[in-house]
Short mmCIF file of C-alpha atoms in Angstrom, two decimals:
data_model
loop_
_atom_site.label_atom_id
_atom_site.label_comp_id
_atom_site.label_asym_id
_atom_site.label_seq_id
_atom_site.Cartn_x
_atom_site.Cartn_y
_atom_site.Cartn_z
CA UNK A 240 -29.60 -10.45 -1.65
CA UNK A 241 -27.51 -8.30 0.65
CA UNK A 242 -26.39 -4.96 -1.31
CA UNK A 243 -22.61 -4.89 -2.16
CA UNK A 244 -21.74 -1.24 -2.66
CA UNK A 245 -18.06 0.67 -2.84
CA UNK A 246 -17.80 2.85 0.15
CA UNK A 247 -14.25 4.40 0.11
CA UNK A 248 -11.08 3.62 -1.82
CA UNK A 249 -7.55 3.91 -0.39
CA UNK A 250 -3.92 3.78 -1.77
CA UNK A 251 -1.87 1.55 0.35
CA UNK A 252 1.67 2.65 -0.44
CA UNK A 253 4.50 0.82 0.69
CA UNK A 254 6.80 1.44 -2.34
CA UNK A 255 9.37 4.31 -1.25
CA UNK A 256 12.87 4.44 -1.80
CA UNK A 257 14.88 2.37 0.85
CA UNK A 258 12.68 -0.72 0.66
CA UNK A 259 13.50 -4.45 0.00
CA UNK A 260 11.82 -7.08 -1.73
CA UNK A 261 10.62 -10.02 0.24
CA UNK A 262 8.60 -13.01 0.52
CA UNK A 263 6.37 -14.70 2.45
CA UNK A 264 6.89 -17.74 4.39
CA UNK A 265 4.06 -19.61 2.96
CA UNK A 266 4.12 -17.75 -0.53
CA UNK A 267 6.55 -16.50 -3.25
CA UNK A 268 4.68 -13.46 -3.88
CA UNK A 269 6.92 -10.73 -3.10
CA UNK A 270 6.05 -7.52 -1.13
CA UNK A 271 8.01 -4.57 0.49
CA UNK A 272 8.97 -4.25 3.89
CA UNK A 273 10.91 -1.01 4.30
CA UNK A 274 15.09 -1.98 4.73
CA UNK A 275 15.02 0.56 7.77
CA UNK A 276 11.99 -1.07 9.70
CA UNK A 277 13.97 -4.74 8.94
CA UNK A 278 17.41 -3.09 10.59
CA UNK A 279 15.42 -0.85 13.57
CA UNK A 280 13.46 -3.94 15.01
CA UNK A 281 16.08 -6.52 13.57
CA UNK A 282 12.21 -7.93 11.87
CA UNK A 283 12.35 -11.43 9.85
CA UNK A 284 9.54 -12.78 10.93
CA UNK A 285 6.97 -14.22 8.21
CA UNK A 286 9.99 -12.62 5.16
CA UNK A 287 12.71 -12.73 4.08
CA UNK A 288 14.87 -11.66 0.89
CA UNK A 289 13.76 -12.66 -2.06
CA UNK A 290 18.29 -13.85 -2.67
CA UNK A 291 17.64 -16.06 0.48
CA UNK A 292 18.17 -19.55 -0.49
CA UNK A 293 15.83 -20.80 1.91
CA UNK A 294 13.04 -19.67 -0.53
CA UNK A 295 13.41 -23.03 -2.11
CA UNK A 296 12.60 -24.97 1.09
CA UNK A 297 9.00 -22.79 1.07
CA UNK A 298 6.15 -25.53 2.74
CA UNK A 299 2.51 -24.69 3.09
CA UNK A 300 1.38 -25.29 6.70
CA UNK A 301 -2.19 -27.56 5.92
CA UNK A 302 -5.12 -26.67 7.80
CA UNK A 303 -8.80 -27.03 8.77
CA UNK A 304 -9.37 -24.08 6.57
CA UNK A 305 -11.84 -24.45 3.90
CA UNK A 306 -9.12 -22.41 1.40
CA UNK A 307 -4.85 -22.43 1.71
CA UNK A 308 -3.74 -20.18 4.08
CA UNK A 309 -1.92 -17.22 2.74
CA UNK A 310 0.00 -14.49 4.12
CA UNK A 311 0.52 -11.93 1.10
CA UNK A 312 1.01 -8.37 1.86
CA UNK A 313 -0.34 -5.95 -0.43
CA UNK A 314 2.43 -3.72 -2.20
CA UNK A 315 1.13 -0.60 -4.01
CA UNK A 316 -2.62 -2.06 -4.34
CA UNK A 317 -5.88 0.43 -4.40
CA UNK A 318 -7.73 -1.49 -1.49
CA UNK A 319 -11.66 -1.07 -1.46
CA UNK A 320 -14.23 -0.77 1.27
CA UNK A 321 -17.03 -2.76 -0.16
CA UNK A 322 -20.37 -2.85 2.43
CA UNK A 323 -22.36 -5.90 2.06
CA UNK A 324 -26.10 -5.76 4.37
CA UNK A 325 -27.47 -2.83 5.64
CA UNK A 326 -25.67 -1.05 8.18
CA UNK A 327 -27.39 -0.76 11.47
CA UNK A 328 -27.80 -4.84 10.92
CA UNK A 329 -26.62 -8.02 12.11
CA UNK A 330 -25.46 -9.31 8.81
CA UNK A 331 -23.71 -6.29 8.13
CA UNK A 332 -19.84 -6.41 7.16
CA UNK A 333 -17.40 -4.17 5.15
CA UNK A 334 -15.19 -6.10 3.23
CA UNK A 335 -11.81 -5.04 1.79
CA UNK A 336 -10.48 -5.79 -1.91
CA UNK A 337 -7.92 -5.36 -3.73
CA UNK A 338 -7.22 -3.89 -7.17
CA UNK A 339 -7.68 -7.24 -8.75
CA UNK A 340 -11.23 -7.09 -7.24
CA UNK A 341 -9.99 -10.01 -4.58
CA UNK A 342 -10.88 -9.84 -0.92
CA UNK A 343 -8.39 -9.79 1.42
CA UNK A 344 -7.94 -9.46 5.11
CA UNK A 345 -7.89 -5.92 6.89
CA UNK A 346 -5.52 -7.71 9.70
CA UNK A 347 -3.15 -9.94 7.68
CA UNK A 348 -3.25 -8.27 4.31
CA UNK A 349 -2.22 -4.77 4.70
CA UNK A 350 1.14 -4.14 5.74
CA UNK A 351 1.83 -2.78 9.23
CA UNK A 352 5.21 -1.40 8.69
CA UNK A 353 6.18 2.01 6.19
CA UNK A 354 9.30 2.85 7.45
CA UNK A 355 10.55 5.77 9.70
CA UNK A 356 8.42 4.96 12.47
CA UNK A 357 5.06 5.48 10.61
CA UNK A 358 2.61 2.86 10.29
CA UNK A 359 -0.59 1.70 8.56
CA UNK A 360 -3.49 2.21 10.96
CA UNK A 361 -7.16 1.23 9.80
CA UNK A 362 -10.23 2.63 11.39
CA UNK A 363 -12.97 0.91 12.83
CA UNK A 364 -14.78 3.25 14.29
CA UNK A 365 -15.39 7.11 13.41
CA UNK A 366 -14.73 9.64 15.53
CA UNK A 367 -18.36 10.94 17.18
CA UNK A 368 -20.26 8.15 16.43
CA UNK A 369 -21.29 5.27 18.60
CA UNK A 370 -21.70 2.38 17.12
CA UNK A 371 -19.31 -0.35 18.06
CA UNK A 372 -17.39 -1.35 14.67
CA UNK A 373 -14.61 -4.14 14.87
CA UNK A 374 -12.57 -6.49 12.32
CA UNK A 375 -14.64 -9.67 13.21
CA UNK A 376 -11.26 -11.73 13.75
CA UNK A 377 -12.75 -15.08 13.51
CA UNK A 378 -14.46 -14.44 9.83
CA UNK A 379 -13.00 -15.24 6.59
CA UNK A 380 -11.26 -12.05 5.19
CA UNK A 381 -11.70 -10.76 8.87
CA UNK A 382 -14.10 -7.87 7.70
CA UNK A 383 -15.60 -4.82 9.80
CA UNK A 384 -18.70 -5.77 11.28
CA UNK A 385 -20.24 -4.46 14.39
CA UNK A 386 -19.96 -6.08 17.68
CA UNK A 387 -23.36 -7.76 19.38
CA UNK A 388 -24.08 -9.13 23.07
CA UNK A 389 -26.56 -11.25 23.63
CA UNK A 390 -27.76 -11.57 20.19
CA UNK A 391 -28.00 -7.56 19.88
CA UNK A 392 -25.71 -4.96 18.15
CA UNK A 393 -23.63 -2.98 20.62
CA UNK A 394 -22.99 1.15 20.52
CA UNK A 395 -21.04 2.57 23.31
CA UNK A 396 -23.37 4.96 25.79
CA UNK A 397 -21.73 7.65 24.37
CA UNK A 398 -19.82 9.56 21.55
CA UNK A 399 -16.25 8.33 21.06
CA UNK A 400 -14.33 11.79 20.30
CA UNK A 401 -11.45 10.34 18.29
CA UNK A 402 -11.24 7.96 15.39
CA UNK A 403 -10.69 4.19 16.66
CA UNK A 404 -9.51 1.44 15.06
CA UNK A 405 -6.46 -1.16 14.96
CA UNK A 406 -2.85 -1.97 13.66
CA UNK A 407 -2.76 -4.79 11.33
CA UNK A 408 -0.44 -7.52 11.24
CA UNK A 409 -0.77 -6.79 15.43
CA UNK A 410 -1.81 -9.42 17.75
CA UNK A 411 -2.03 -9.38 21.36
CA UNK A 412 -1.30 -12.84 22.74
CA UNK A 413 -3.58 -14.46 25.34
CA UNK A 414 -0.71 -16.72 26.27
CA UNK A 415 2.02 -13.98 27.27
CA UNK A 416 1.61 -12.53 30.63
CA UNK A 417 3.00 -8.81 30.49
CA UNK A 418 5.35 -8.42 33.93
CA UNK A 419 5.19 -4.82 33.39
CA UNK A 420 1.52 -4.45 33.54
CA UNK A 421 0.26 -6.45 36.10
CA UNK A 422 0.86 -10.11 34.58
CA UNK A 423 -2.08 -9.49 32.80
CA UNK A 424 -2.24 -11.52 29.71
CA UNK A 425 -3.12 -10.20 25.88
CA UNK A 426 -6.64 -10.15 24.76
CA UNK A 427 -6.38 -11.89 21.52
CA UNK A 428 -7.22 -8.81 19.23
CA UNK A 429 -4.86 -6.90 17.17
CA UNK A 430 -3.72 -3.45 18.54
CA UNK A 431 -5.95 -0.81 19.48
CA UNK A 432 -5.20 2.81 17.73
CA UNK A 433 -6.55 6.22 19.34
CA UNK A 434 -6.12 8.53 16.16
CA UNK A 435 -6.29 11.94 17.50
CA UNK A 436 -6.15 14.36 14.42
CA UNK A 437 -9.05 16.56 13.91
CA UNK A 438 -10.68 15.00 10.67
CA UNK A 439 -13.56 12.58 10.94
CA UNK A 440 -12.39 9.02 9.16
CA UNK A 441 -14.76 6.18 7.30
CA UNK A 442 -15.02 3.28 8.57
CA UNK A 443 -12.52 0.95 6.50
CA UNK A 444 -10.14 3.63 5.48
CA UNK A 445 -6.49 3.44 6.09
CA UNK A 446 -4.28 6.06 7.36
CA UNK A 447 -0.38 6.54 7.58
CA UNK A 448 -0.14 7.18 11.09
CA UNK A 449 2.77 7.78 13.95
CA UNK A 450 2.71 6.74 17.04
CA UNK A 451 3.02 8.71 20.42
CA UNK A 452 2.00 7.11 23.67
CA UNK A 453 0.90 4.19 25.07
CA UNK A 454 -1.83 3.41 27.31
CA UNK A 455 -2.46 -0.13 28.99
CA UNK A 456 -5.67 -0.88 29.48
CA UNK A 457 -6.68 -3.65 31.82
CA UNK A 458 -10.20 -4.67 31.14
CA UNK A 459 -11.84 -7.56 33.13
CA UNK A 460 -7.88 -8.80 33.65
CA UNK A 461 -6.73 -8.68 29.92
CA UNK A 462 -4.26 -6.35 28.86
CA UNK A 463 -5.90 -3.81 25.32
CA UNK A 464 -3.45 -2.03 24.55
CA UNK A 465 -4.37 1.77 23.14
CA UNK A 466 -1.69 3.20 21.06
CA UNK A 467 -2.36 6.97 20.71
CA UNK A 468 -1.40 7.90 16.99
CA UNK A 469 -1.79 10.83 14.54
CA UNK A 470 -2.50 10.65 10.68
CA UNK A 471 0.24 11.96 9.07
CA UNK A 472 -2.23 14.30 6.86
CA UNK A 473 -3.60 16.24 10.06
CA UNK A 474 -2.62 19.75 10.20
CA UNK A 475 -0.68 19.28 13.60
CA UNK A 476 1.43 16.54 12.73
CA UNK A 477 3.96 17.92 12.30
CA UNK A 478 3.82 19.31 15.89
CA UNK A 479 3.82 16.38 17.50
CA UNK A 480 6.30 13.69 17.56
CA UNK A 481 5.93 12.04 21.55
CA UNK A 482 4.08 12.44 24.70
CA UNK A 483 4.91 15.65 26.04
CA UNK A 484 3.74 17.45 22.25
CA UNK A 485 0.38 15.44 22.80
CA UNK A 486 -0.04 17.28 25.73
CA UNK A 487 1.30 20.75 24.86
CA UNK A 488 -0.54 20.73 21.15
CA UNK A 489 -3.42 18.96 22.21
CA UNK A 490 -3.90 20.01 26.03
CA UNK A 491 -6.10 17.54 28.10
CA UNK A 492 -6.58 14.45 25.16
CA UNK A 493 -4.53 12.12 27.03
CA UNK A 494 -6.38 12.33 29.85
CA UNK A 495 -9.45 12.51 28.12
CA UNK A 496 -8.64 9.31 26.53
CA UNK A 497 -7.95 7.68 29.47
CA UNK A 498 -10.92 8.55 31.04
CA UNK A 499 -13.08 7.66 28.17
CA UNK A 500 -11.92 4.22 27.94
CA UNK A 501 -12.14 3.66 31.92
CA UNK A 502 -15.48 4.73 32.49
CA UNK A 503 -17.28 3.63 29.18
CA UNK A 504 -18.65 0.17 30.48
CA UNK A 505 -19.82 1.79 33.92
CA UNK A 506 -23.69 3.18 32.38
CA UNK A 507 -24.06 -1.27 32.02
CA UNK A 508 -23.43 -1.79 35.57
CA UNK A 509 -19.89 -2.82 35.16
CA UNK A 510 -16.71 -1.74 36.60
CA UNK A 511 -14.36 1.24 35.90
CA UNK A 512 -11.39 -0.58 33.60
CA UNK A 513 -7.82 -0.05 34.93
CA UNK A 514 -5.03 0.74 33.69
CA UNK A 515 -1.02 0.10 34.02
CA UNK A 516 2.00 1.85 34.03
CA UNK A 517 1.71 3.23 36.87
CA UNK A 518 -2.01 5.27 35.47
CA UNK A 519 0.46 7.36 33.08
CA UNK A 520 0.58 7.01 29.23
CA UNK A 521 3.86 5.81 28.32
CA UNK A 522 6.52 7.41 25.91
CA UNK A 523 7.06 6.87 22.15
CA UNK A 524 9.48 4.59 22.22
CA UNK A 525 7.04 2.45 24.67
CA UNK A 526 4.70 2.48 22.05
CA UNK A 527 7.19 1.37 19.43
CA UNK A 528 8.19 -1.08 21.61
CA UNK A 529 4.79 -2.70 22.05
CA UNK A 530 3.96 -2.56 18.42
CA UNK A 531 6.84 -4.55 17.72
CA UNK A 532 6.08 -6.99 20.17
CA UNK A 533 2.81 -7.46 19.10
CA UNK A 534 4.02 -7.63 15.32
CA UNK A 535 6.48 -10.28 16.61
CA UNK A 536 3.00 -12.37 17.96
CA UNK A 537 0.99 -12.10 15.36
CA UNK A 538 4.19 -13.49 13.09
CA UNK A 539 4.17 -16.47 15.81
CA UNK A 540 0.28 -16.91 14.73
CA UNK A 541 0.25 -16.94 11.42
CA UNK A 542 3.09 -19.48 10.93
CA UNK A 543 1.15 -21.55 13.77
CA UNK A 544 3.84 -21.20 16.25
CA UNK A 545 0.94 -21.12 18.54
CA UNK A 546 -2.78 -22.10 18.20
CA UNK A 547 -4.58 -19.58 16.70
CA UNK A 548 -7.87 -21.19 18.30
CA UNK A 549 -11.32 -19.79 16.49
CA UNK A 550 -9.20 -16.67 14.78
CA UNK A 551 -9.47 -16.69 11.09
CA UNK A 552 -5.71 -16.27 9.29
CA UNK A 553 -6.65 -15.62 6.32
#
């Protein structure tokens, strides 16, 4: 029987002053998306208020699914890493739960928006370590697990030097061609985050983090986004608030990062990965922008505006 262990707990606080109630489209459990995220990005989505007489009209989409679909976010939960295999393994995953003891989804469950431009970020993979940790997308409860070819688990040739991982409630559409970046189309994966503080994260923990650049990766014609972020507990984060700090604060990273993430597939006899944008990492703002976006898709997919193909949605 695989081992089921606790591996790190982590508040998930979206309760602040300035918030509204709201429910999901395909629920009545409330949850709190911060007012000023709803008025900066104009966001209705999946919610709405909880006075909006369309709540009465609620439908449940029917699917395939061997359990309803739900889109709950967690508000105010303690949300648990809970390993089940042995790591180093095939059949190894890291489940989250919530204070009830409940799993629920790393990618739909946990809010992406706080408010004020900070967001949740969860980490994948630790900074200086190589094994190649991602939310499996097309399990139920879309757990950590780590990524195989050919039938064997995957670590990247080298050291990753920052601590990786991905926005939830993101989702990069393979339909959408970006003009700006080539024409090349999403890679169906949430949003990847480049945390750059100076701690060393656990897999499964979530951070408050703020954006500060963008960098768009083009790998084998998809566009992977890599939002370059910083955990609101780091010492420096209060130092750095856009692209130009990154570089005065933290001389060299972005180009570091770039460089990383174009040359890591090379040692396998494949090519250097590209990037956009003219080879430049791309303002805040950008970076807000393209979270947004990406928010705006994955609200598309879970409503089924468009097929969500093998990826799990709940």
């Amino acid at each position: 029987m695989a081992a089921t262990r606790v591996l790190t707990t982590a508040a998930v606080v979206a309760a602040s002053a300035g918030q509204t109630t709201t429910s999901c489209l395909f629920t009545n459990r409330p949850f709190l998306l911060p007012t000023t995220t709803r008025k900066a990005y104009g966001f209705n989505g999946l919610c709405f208020n909880n006075n909006n007489k369309r709540s009465s009209s609620l439908v449940v989409v029917k699917s395939s699914n061997k359990r309803p679909f739900s889109c709950n976010a967690i508000y105010n939960p303690q949300v648990q890493t809970i390993q089940e295999g042995q790591s180093d393994s095939l059949d190894y995953r890291v489940f989250f739960q919530d204070g009830s003891g409940k799993k629920v989804s790393p990618w739909h469950d946990i809010p992406l928006h706080l408010g004020d431009d900070v967001f949740h970020f969860i980490v994948e993979i630790p900074k200086e370590s190589r094994a190649k940790m991602e939310v499996a997308t097309d399990e139920s409860f879309t757990p950590i697990k780590q990524d195989t070819k050919k039938g064997k688990l995957r670590y990247y040739p080298y050291n990753i030097n920052w601590n990786y991982g991905l926005f939830p409630q993101t989702w990069e559409d393979p339909t959408l061609a970006n003009s700006e970046v080539e024409g090349a189309f999403g890679d169906n994966d949430p949003v990847d985050v480049v945390e750059i503080g100076e701690s060393q994260r656990k897999t499964g923990e979530v951070l408050k983090v703020k954006p500060l650049a963008a960098l768009a990766m083009i790998d084998e014609g998809e566009l992977d986004w890599k939002i370059v972020a910083i955990s609101l507990d780091d010492p420096k984060a209060h130092l750095v608030n856009d692209v130009d700090d990154v570089e005065k604060h933290f001389p060299g990273t972005l180009t570091a990062i770039r460089d990383w993430f174009r040359d890591y597939k090379i040692p396998d006899g494949k090519p250097a990965n590209k990037f956009g944008l003219g080879n430049k990492p791309a303002n805040k703002d950008y970076a807000l922008k393209i979270i947004h976006e990406t928010n705006e898709s994955w609200a598309k997919l879970v409503k089924r505006s468009v097929s969500p193909g093998e990826l799990s949605l709940f």
